[in-house]
Coordinates of C-alpha atoms and ligand atoms in Angstrom, one line a residue:
X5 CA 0.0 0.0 0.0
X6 CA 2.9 2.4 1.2
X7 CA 4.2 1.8 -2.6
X8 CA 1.4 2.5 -4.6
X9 CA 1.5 6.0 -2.3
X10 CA 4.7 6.6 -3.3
X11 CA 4.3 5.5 -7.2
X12 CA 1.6 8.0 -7.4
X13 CA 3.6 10.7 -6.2
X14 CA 6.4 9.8 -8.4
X15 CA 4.2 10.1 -11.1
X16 CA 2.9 13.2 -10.0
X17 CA 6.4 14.6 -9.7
X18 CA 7.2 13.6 -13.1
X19 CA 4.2 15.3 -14.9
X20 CA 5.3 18.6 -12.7
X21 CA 8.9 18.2 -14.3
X22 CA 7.5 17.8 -17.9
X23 CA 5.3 20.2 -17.4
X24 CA 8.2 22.7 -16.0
X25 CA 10.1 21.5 -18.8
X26 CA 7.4 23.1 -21.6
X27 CA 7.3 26.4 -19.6
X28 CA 11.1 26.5 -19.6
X29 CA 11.4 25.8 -23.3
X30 CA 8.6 28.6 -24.0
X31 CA 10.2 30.7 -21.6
X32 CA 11.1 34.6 -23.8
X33 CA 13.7 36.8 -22.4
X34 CA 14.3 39.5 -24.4
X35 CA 16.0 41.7 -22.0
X36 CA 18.8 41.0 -19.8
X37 CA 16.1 41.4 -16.7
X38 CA 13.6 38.8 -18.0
X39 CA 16.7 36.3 -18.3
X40 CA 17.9 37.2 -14.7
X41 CA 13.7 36.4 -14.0
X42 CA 14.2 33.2 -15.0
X43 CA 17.0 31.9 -13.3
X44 CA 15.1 33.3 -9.9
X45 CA 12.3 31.1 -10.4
X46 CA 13.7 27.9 -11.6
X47 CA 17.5 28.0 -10.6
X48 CA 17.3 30.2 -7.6
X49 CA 18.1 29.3 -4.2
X50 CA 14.4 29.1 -3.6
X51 CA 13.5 28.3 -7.4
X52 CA 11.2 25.0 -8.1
X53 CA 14.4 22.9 -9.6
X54 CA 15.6 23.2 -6.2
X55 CA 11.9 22.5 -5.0
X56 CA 11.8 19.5 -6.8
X57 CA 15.2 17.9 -5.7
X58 CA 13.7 18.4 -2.4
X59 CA 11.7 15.5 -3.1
X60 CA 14.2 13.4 -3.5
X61 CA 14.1 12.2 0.5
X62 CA 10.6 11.0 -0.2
X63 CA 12.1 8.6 -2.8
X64 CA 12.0 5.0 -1.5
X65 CA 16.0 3.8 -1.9
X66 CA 15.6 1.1 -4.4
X67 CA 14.2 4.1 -6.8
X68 CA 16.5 7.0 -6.0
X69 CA 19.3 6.1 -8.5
X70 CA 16.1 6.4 -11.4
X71 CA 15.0 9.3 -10.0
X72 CA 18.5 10.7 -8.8
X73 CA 19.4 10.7 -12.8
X74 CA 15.4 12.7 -14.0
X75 CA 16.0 15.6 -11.2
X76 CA 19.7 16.0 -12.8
X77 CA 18.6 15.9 -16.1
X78 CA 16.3 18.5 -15.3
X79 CA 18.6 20.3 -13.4
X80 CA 20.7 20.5 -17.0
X81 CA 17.5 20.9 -18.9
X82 CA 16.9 24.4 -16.8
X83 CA 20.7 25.5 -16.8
X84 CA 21.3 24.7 -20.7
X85 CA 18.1 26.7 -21.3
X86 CA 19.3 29.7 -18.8
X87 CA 22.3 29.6 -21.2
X88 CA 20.5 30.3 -24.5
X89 CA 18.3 33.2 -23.3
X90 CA 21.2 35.1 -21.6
X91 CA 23.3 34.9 -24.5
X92 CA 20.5 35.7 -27.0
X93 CA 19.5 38.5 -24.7
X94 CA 23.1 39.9 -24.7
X95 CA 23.9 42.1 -27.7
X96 CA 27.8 41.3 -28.7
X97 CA 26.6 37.7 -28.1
X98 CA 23.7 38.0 -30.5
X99 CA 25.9 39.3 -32.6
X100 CA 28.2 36.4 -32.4
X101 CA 25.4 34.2 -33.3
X102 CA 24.8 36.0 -36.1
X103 CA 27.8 34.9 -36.9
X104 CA 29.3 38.3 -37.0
X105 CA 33.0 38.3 -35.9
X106 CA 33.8 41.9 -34.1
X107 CA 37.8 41.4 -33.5
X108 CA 38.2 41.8 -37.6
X109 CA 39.6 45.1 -38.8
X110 CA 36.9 47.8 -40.0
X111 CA 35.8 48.8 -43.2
X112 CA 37.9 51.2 -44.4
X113 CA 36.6 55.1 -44.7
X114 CA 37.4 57.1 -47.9
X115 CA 40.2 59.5 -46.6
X116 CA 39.2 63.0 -48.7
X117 CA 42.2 64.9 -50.1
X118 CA 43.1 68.2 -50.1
X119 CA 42.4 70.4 -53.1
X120 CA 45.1 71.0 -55.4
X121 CA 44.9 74.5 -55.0
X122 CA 45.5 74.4 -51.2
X123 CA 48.2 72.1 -52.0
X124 CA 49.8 74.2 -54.6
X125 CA 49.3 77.3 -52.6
X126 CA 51.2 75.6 -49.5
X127 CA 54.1 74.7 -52.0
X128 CA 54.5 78.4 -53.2
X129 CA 54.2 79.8 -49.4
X130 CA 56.6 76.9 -48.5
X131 CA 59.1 78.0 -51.0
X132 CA 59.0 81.6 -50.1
X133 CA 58.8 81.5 -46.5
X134 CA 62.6 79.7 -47.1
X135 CA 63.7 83.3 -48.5
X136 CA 62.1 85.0 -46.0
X137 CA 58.7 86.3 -46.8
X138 CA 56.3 86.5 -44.3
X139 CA 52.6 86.2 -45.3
X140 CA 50.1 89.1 -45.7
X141 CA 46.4 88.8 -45.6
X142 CA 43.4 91.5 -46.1
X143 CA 40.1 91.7 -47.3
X144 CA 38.4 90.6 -50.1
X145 CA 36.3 92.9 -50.7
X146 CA 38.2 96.3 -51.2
X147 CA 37.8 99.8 -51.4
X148 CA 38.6 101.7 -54.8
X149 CA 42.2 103.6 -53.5
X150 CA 43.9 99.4 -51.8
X151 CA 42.8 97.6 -55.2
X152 CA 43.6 100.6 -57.9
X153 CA 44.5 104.3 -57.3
X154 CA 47.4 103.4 -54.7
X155 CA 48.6 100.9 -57.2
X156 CA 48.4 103.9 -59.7
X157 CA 46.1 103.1 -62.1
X158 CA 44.6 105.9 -63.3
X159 CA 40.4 106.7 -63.4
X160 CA 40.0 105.9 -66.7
X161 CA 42.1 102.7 -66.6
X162 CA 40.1 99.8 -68.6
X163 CA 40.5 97.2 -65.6
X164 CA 38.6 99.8 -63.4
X165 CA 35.4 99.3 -65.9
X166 CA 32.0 97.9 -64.7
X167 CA 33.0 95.5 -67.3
X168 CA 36.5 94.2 -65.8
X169 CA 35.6 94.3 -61.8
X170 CA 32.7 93.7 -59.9
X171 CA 31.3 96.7 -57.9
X172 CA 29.6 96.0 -54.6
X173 CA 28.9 100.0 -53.8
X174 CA 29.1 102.1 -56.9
X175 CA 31.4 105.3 -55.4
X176 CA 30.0 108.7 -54.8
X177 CA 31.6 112.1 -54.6
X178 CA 32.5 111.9 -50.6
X179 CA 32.1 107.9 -50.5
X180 CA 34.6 105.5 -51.8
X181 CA 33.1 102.9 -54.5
X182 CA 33.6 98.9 -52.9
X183 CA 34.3 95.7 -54.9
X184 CA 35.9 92.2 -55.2
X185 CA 39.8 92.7 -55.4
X186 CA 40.8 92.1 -59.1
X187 CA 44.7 91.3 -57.3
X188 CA 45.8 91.0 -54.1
X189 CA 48.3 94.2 -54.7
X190 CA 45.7 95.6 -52.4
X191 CA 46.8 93.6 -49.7
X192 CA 50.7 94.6 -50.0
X193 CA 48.8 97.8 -50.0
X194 CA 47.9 97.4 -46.7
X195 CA 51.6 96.4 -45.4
X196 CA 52.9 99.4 -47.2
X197 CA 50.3 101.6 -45.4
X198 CA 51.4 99.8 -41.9
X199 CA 54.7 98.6 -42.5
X200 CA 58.3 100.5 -42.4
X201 CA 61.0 98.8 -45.0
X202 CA 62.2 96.7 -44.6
X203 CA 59.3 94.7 -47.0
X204 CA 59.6 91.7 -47.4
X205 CA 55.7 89.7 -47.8
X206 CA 54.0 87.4 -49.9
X207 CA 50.1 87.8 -50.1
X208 CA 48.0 84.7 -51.0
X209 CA 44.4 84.9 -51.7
X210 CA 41.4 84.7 -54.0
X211 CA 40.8 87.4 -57.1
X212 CA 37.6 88.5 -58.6
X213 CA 37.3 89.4 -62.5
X214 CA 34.4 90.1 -64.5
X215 CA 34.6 87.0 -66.9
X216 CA 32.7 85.0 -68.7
X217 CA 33.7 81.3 -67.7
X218 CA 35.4 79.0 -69.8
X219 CA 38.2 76.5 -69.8
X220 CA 40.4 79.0 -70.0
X221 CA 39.0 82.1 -67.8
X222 CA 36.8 82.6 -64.6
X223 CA 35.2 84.7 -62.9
X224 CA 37.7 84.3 -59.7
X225 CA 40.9 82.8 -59.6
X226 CA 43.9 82.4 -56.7
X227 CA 46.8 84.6 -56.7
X228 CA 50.5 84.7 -54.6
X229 CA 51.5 88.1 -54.8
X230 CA 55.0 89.2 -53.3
X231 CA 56.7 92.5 -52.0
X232 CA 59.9 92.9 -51.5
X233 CA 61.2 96.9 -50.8
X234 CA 64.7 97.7 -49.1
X235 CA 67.7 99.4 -50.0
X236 CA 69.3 99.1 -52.9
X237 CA 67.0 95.9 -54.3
X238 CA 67.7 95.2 -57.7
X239 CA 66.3 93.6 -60.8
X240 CA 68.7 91.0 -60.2
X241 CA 67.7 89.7 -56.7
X242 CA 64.0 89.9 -58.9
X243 CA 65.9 87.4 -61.3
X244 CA 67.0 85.2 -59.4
X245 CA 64.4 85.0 -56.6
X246 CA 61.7 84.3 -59.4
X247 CA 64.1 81.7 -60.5
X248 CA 65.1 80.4 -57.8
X249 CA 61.4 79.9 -57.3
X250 CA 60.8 77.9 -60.2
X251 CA 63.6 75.5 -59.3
X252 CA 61.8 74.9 -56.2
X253 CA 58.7 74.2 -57.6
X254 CA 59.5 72.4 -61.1
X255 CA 63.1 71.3 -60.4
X256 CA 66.6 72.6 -61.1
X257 CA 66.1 71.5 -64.8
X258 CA 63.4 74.4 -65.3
X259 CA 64.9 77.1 -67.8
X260 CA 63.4 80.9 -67.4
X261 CA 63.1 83.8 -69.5
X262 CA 62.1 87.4 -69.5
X263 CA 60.1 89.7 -71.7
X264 CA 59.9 93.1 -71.3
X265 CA 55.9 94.2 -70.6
X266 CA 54.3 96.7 -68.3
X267 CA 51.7 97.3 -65.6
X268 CA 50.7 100.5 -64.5
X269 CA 52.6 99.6 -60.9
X270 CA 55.9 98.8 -62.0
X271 CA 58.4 100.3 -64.1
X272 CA 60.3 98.2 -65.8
X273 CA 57.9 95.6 -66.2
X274 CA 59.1 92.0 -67.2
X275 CA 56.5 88.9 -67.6
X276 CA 58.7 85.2 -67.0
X277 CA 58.5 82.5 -68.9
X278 CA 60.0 78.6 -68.4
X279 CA 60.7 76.2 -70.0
X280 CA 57.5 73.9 -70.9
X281 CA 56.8 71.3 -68.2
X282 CA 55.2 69.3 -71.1
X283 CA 57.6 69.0 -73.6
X284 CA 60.6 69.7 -71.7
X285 CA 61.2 72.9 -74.0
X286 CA 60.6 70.5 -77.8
X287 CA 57.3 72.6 -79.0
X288 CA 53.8 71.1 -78.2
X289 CA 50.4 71.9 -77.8
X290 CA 50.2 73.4 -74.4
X291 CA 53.5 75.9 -75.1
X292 CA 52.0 76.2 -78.7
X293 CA 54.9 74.9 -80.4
X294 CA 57.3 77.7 -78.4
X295 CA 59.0 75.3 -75.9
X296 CA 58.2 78.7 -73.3
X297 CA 55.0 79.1 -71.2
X298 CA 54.4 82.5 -69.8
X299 CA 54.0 81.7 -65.7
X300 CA 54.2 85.5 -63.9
X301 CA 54.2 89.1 -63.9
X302 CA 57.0 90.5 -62.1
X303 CA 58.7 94.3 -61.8
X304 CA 60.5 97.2 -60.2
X305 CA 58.1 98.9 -58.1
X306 CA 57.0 102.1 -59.3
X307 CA 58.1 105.5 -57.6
X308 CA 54.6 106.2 -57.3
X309 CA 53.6 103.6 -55.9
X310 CA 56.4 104.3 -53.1
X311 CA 55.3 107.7 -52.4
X312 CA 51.4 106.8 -52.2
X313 CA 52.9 105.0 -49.1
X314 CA 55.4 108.0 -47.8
X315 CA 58.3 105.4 -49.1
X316 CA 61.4 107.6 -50.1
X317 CA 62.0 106.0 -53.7
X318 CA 65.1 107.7 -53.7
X319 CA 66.4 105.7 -50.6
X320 CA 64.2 102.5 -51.2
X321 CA 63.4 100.6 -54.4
X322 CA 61.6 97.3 -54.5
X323 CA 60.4 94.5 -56.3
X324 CA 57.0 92.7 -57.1
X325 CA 55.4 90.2 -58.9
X326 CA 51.9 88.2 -58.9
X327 CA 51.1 84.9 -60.3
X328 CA 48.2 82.5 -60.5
X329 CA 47.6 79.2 -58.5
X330 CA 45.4 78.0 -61.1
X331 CA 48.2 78.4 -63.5
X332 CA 51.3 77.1 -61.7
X333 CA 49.1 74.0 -60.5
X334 CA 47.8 73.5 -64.4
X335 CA 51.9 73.7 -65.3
X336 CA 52.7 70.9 -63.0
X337 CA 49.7 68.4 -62.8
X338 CA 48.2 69.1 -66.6
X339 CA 44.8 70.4 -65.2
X340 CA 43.7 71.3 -68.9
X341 CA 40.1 73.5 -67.6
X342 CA 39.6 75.8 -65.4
X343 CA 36.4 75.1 -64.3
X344 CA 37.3 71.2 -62.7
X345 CA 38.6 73.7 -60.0
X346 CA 35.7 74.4 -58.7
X347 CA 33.2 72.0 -59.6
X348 CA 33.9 69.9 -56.8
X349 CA 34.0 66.5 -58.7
X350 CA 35.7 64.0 -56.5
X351 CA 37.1 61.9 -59.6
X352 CA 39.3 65.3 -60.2
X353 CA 39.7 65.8 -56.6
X354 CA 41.1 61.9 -55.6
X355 CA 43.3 62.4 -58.0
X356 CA 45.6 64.2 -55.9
X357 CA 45.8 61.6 -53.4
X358 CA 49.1 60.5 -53.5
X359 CA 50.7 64.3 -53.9
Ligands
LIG22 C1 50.2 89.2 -63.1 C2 51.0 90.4 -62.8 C3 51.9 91.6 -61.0 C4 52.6 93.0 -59.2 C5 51.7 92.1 -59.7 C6 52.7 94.6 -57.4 C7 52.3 94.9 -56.1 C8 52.8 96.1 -55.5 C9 53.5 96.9 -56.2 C10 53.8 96.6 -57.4 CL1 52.3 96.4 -53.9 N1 53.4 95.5 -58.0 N2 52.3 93.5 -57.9 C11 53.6 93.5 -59.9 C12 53.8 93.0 -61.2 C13 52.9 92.1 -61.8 O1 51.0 90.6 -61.4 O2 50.2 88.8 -64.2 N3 49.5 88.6 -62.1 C14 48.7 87.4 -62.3

């Protein structure tokens, strides 16, 4: 009779344990909370697979190995389980098991490059800095005497035309007119007006011109300008620190000439040439067949200008010249348009990479 007592309890117990079993397997945890839920209710100190190995003094002896070896089954069954929802409730596990493996080396980001202007520019401020000028800066927009009448260009002077330059404030008879510097002369204008000689600056910066854009023109370009006023400065130290500059930039094979020219603000007036950086000097296309390519404007600076500054010209002379970015970088990289400086394609742009 006791038997039959205890079968029926047995039985009892095992229906409990399936029926544990079912809930455990159905058991959800999405969150790390809901996973530490369930190991308080079936693995916990008072949790039911502890409640249910409790039984096990109420197991006659001859049965207690059979029974010993469900309880630890079940005991596995609830553990293996608590396993599986804490790692799938874990992030960087679920990630795991989505077979996604987190100690490999990330994609690589597209580095951007800097724009061959900027990189030019930082060459030609580089390679003057080494001689000793210091750069200038000043405003882009300009009043009428910085951009033209202290570089002496008279009123009726074509580039001061509506046509040529672009006005922000038409002038007045007691009000100065305003507009987009057409060089940065007015900037070395500005030294002049602060600065005692010794001189010696190079003025970097973005130009305005009324253009119509093409490959070959625009309606703003990048300049270097450069000042250089002391006593007894000569044509010759103009000579050779043009060429000297050209070395630097296109190498010591680079040949220079110059032409006599003129600009209102210098007198004399030479424009250099080198030696094309295509053809190495054989005739071609871009040097039209010349083996020269004009590269800057360079001269003596003019008395007037001088005295619009209360510099002595008869104690201090000086020279100057002004070049384009645009132009030096086209010379060395072959950038045959205008315009793919400032259209922003990134096929142009990665293309300076590696400089
Ligand atoms: C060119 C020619 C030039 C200058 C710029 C200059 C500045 C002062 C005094 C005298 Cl403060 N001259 N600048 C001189 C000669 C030529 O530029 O073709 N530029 C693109």
């Amino acid at each position: 009779m006791a038997q039959a007592v205890y079968l029926w309890e047995m039985e009892q117990i095992l229906q409990q344990i399936e029926a544990y079993k079912s809930e455990m397997a159905a058991f959800e945890a999405a969150t790390p909370d809901a996973v530490e839920a369930f190991r308080i209710k079936y693995l916990g100190t008072k949790g039911l697979v502890k409640s249910v190995l409790g039984e096990m003094k109420n197991v006659p002896p001859d049965q207690r190995k059979d029974f010993g070896q469900v309880l630890n089954e079940f005991k596995a069954f609830a553990e293996a389980r608590y396993e599986v929802l804490q790692s799938a409730a874990a992030p960087v596990n679920a990630a795991a098991n989505a077979g996604i493996d987190w100690s490999l080396p990330a994609d690589p980001t597209e580095l951007g490059t800097r724009h061959p202007l900027s990189i030019v520019r930082g060459q030609m401020v580089s390679i003057f800095r080494r001689l000793g000028f210091a750069v200038a800066e000043g405003p882009e927009i300009e009043d009428d005497w910085h951009n033209f009448g202290a570089m002496n260009l008279p009123e009726d002077h074509p580039a001061r035309d509506m046509q040529d330059t672009f006005y922000v404030k038409e002038g007045s008879e007691n009000q100065s007119a305003w507009l987009l510097r057409t060089h940065t002369s007015s900037v070395q204008a500005r030294v002049m007006e602060t600065q005692k000689p010794p001189i010696r600056v190079i003025c970097p910066g973005r130009v305005y011109r009324n253009e119509t854009i093409s490959a070959r023109a625009h309606c703003f370009f990048h300049q270097v300008e450069g000042l250089y006023i002391d006593e007894n400065v000569s044509f010759a130290d103009l000579k050779q620190t043009l060429y000297f500059f050209v070395q630097e930039m296109f190498g010591k094979e680079v040949k220079v000439r110059f032409r006599p020219s003129y600009f209102p603000f210098t007198e004399p007036s030479a424009e250099m040439d080198i030696s094309c950086q295509i053809c190495a000097g054989k005739g071609c296309n871009i040097c039209k067949h010349t083996g020269w390519v004009e590269i800057l404007g360079s001269g003596m600076v003019h008395p007037k200008v001088l005295e619009n500054f209360g510099i002595d010209p008869e104690k201090y002379t000086g020279f100057a010249f002004g070049m384009g970015v645009e132009r030096i970088a086209q010379l060395k990289y072959q950038v045959n348009d205008l315009r793919l400086y400032s259209q922003n394609d990134v096929r142009f742009l990665q293309q300076f990479k590696s400089v």
